[in-house]
XYZ file of C-alpha atoms in Angstrom:
372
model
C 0.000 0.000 0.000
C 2.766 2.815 0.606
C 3.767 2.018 -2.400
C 1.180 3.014 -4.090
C 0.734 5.801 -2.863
C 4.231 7.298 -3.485
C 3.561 6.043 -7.565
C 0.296 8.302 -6.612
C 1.875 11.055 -5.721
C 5.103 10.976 -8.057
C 2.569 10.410 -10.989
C 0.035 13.426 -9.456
C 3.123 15.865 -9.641
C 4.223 14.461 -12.650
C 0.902 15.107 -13.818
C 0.435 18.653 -13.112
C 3.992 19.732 -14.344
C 2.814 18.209 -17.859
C -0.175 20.557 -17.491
C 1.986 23.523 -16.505
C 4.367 22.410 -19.428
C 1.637 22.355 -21.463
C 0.047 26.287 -20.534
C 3.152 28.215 -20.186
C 3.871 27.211 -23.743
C 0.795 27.943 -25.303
C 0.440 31.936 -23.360
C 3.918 31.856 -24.723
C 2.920 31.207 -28.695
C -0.948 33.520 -27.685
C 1.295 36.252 -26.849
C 3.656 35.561 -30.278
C 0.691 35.602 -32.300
C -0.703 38.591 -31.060
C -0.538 41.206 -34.127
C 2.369 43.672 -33.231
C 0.469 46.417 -35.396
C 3.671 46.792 -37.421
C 6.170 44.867 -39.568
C 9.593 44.598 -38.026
C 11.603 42.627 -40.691
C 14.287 44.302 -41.325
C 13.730 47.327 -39.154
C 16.945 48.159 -37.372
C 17.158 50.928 -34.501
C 20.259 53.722 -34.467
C 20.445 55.392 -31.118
C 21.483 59.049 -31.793
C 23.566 61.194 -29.562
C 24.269 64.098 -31.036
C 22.413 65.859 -33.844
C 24.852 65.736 -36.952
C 23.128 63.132 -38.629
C 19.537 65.096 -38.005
C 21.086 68.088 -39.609
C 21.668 65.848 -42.792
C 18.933 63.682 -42.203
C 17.936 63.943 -46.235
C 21.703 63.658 -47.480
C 21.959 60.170 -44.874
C 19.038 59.048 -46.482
C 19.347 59.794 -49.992
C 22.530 57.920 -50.122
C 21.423 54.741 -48.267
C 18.331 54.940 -50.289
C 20.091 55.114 -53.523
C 22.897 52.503 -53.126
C 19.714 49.969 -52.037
C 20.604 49.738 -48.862
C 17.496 51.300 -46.974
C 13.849 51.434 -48.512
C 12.953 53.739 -45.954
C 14.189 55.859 -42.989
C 12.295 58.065 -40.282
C 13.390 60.144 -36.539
C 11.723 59.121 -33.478
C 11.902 59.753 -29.831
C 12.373 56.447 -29.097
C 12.010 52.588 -30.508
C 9.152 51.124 -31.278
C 9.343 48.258 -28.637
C 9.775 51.065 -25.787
C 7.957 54.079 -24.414
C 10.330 56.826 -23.159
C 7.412 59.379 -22.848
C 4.297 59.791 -21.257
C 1.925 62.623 -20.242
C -1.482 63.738 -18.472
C -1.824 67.331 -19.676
C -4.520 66.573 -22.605
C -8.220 67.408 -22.425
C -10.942 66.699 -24.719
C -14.866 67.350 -25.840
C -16.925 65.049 -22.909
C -13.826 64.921 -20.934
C -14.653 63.374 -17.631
C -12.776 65.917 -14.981
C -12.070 63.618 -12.214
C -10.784 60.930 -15.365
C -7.089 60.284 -14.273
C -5.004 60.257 -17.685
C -1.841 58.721 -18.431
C -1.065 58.570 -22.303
C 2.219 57.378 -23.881
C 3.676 59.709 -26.341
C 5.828 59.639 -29.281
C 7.473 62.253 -31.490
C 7.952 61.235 -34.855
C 9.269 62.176 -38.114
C 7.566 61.781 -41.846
C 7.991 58.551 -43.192
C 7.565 57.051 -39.475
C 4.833 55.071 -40.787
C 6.064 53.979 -43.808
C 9.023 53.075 -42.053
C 7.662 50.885 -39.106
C 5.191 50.013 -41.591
C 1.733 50.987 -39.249
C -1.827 50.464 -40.280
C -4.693 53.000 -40.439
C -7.722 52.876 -39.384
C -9.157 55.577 -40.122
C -7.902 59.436 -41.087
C -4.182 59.685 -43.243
C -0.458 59.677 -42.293
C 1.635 62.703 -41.741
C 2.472 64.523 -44.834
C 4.775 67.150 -45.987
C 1.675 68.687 -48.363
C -0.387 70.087 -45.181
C 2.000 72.524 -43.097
C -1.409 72.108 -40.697
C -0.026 69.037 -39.666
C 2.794 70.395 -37.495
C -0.132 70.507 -35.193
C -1.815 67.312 -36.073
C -2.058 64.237 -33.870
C -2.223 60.961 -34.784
C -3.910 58.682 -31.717
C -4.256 54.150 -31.536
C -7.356 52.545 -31.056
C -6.689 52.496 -27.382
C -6.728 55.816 -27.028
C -10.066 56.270 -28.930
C -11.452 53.932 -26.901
C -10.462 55.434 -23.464
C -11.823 59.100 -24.649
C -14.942 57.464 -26.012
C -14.529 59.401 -29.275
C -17.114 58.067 -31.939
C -16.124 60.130 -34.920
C -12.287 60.656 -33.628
C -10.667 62.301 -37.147
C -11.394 66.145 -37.237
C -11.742 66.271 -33.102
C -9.671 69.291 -31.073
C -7.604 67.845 -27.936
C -5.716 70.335 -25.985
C -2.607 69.545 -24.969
C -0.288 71.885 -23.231
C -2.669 74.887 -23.649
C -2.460 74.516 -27.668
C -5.009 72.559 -29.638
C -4.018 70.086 -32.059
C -6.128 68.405 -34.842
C -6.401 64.639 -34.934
C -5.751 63.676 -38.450
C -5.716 59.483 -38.042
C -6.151 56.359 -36.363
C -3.672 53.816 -36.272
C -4.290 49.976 -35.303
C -2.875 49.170 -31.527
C 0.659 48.759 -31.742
C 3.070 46.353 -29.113
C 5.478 49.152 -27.390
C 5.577 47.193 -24.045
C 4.743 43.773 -23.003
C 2.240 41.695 -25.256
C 0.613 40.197 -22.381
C -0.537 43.126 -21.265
C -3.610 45.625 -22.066
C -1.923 48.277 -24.973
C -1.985 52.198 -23.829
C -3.411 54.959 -25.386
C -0.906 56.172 -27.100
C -0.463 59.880 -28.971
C 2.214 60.227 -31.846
C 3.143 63.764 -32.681
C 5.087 65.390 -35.877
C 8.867 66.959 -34.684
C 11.260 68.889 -36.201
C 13.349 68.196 -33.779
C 16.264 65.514 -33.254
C 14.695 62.188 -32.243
C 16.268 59.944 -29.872
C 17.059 57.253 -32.396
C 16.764 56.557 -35.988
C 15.108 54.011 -37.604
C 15.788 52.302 -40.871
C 14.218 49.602 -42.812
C 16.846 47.693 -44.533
C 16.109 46.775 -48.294
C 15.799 42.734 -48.214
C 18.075 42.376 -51.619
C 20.905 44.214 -49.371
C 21.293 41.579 -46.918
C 21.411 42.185 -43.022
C 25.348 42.404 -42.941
C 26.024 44.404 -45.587
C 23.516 46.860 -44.800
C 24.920 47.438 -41.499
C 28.324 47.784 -42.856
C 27.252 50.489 -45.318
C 25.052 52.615 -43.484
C 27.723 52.659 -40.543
C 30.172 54.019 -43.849
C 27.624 56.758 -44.195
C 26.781 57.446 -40.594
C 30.569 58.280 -39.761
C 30.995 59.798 -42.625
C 28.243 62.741 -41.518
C 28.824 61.929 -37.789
C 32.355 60.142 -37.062
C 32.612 60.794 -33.367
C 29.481 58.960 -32.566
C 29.868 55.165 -32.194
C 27.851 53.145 -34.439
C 25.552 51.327 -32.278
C 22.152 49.521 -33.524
C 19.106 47.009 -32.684
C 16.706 45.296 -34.500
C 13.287 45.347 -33.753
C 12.689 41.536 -34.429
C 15.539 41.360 -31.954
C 14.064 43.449 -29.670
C 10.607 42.336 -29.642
C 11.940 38.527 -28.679
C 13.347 39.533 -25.385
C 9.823 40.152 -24.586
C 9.197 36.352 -24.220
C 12.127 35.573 -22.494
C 11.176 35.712 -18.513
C 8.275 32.996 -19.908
C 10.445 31.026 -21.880
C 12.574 30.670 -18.997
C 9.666 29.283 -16.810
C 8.693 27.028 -19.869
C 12.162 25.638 -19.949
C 12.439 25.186 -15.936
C 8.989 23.456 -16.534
C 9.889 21.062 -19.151
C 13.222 20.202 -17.118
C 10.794 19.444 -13.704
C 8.201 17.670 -15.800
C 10.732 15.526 -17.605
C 12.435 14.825 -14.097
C 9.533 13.859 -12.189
C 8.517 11.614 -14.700
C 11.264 10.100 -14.990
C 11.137 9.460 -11.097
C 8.038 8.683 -11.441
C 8.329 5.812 -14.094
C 11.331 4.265 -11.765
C 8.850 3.769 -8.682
C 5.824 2.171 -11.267
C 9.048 -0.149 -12.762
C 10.259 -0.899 -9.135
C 6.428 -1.926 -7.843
C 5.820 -3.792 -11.350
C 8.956 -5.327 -10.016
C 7.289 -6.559 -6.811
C 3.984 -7.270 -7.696
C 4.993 -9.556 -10.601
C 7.187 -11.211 -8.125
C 4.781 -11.658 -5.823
C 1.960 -13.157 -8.064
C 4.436 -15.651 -9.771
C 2.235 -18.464 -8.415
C -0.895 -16.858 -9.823
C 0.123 -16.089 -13.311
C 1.747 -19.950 -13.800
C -1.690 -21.227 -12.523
C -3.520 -18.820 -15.019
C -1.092 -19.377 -17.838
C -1.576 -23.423 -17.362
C -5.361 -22.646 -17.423
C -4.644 -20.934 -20.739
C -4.556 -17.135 -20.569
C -2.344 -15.889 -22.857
C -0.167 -13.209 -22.347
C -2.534 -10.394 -23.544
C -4.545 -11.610 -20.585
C -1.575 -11.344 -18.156
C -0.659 -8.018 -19.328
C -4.023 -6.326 -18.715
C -3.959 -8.216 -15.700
C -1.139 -6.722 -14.509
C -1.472 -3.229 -16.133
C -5.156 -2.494 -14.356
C -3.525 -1.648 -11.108
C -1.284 0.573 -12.672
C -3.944 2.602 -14.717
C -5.897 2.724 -11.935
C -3.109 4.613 -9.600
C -2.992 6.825 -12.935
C -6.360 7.922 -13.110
C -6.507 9.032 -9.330
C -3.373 10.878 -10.005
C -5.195 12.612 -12.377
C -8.013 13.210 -10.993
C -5.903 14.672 -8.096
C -3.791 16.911 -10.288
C -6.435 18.741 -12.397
C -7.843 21.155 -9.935
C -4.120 21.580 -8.411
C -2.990 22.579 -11.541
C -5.992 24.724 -12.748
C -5.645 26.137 -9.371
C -2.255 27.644 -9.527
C -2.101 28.395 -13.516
C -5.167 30.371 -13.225
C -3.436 32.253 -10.536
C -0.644 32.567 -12.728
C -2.394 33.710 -15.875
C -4.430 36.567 -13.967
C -0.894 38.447 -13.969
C -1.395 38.982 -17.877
C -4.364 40.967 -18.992
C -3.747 39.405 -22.831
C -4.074 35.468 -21.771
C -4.951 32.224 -23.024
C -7.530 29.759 -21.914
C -7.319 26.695 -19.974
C -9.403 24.272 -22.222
C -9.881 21.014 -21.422
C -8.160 19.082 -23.505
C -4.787 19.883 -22.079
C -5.912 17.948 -18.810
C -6.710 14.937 -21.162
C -4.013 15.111 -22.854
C -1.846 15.259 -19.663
C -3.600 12.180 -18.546
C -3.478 10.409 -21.527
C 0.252 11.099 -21.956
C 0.996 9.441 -18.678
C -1.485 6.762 -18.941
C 0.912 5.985 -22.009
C 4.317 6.250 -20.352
C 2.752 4.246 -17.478
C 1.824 1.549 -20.146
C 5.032 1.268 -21.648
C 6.995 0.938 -18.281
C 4.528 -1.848 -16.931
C 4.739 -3.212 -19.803
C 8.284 -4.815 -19.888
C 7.763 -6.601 -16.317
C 4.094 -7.661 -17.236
C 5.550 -9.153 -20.767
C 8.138 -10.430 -19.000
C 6.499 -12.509 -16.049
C 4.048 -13.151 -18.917
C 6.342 -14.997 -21.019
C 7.615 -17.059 -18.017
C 7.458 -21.003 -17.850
C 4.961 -21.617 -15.777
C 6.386 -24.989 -15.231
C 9.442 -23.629 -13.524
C 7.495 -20.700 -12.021
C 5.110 -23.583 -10.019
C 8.445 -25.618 -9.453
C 10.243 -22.401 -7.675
C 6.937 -21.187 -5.887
């Protein structure tokens, strides 16, 4: 009986690590699939320092762009996977007064959007044919949503005492985490030096040589600056990594205690076939045939199994619902991941009992009567 109930418990932690396996992987890949509201291939991130290579922004450009190294470049106060810049001095029409307001900002160049590669929603870009648009705003969804704007292109938001024009709606776009709820977010035209450029590298120049040429060009307007860059793509993966981490330490656990686990179910399939020698020779004589013998022996085993599960489920639904309630953008526990948790170890239990239950099978029941 204590046996059995360590298998039990090995198996019921065993169990629930699969589970946890199982969910930390798939918020991992709900999060990955979430739509960044950009394109980052090939978008690489130059911090800027000084201003040299503002003051020749077009002449930087207009080289990279004609050897083919660049398709597009923009200015920007900071990266797209970060938000340096926030504020809470905006009003609007229907503004509630005791409404506590927090918007991330972001100063931008033209060509931002072309560069980054955003999507509208409504309303137009930023363009160099309206000189109205030095005052112009551009808001995401998010932040439509949290004004409660229904017609949002055309309305007057004052910010800082001026009022400025919204002129378009972008889709949501990923600046911070992915499991988490996006901000409302304001982008603004500047004429003034951004924090970093950003560059979207022609995909016929290749990564390497790209680099090596817009460097050339960068000293050659700025050559006390050192060249320093990111890409996005880059970027964007660190995001993951604090859950990729728990996935691995997960996987390593799950593999471990299972591996425990099936030691424990080979050491009691050990004993038990030892101790029912007499009773499978007398069943074997009697003409069972080792199919027989096998489920025989194997119902025990499935049954310890099944209580495991049963155990585990609300254990682990229990803590990796607690878990999940940190992210606001989650996955779901469904079902199936508890069968096919269960099922998995039902297998592994199967193929473990298996060799001793084939192999006391298989015995001469002659010479198993003879030693008993």
């Amino acid at each position: 009986m204590p046996r059995k109930v360590l298998v039990t418990i090995q198996f019921t932690v065993s169990v629930t690590l699969i589970i946890g396996t199982i969910i930390v992987f798939r918020q991992i890949k709900f999060a990955q699939n979430r739509p960044m509201g950009y394109n980052s291939n090939g978008l690489v991130v130059l911090p800027m320092y000084t201003s040299e290579i503002h003051a020749h922004f077009d002449a930087v450009k207009r080289e990279l762009t004609k050897s083919g190294t660049i398709s597009e470049m923009a200015e920007a106060g900071g990266p797209p996977t970060e938000n340096w810049s926030s504020t809470s001095t905006i009003e609007w029409k229907d503004k509630d007064p005791n409404l506590s307001v927090d918007f991330q900002t972001m100063s931008i160049s033209f060509d931002y959007g072309k560069t980054i590669g955003w999507s509208f929603k409504e309303g137009r870009d930023f363009s160099k044919e309206f000189s109205t648009d030095s005052s112009g705003l551009i808001l995401n969804e998010a932040a439509v949503k949290f004004m409660g704007l229904k017609h949002p292109v055309g309305e007057i938001i004052q910010w800082y005492g001026a009022s400025n024009k919204v002129i378009g709606v972008v889709k949501d776009l990923i600046v911070q985490s992915p499991y988490q709820q996006i901000k409302p977010t304001i982008y603004y035209l500047t004429t003034e030096p951004g924090g970093v450029m950003i560059a979207k590298i022609n995909p016929l120049a290749g990564a390497g040589k790209a680099l090596s040429e817009i460097e050339t060009v960068f000293k050659k307007f700025n050559p006390a600056q050192p060249f320093e860059y990111q890409f996005v793509d880059e970027e964007y993966a660190k995001k993951f990594d604090n859950e990729e981490r728990i996935g691995k330490l997960a996987t390593f656990f799950a593999i471990l205690a299972i591996f425990i686990s099936c030691l424990g179910i080979f050491g009691l399939a050990s004993f038990i076939a030892e101790q029912r020698t007499k009773e499978i020779g007398i069943r074997k004589v009697l003409g069972a045939s080792v199919t027989n013998l096998w489920q025989m022996l194997s119902k025990d085993f499935v049954i310890l199994v099944i209580i495991s599960c049963v155990i585990s489920a609300p254990i682990a639904y229990y803590f990796l619902q607690e878990w999940l309630q940190k992210y606001t953008y989650r996955t779901e526990i469904s079902w199936w991941i508890f069968a096919v948790a269960g099922v998995g170890a039902l297998i592994i239990t199967l193929l473990t009992v298996s060799f001793q239950a084939i192999k006391a099978a298989l015995m001469n029941p002659v010479k198993s009567l003879r030693s008993e």
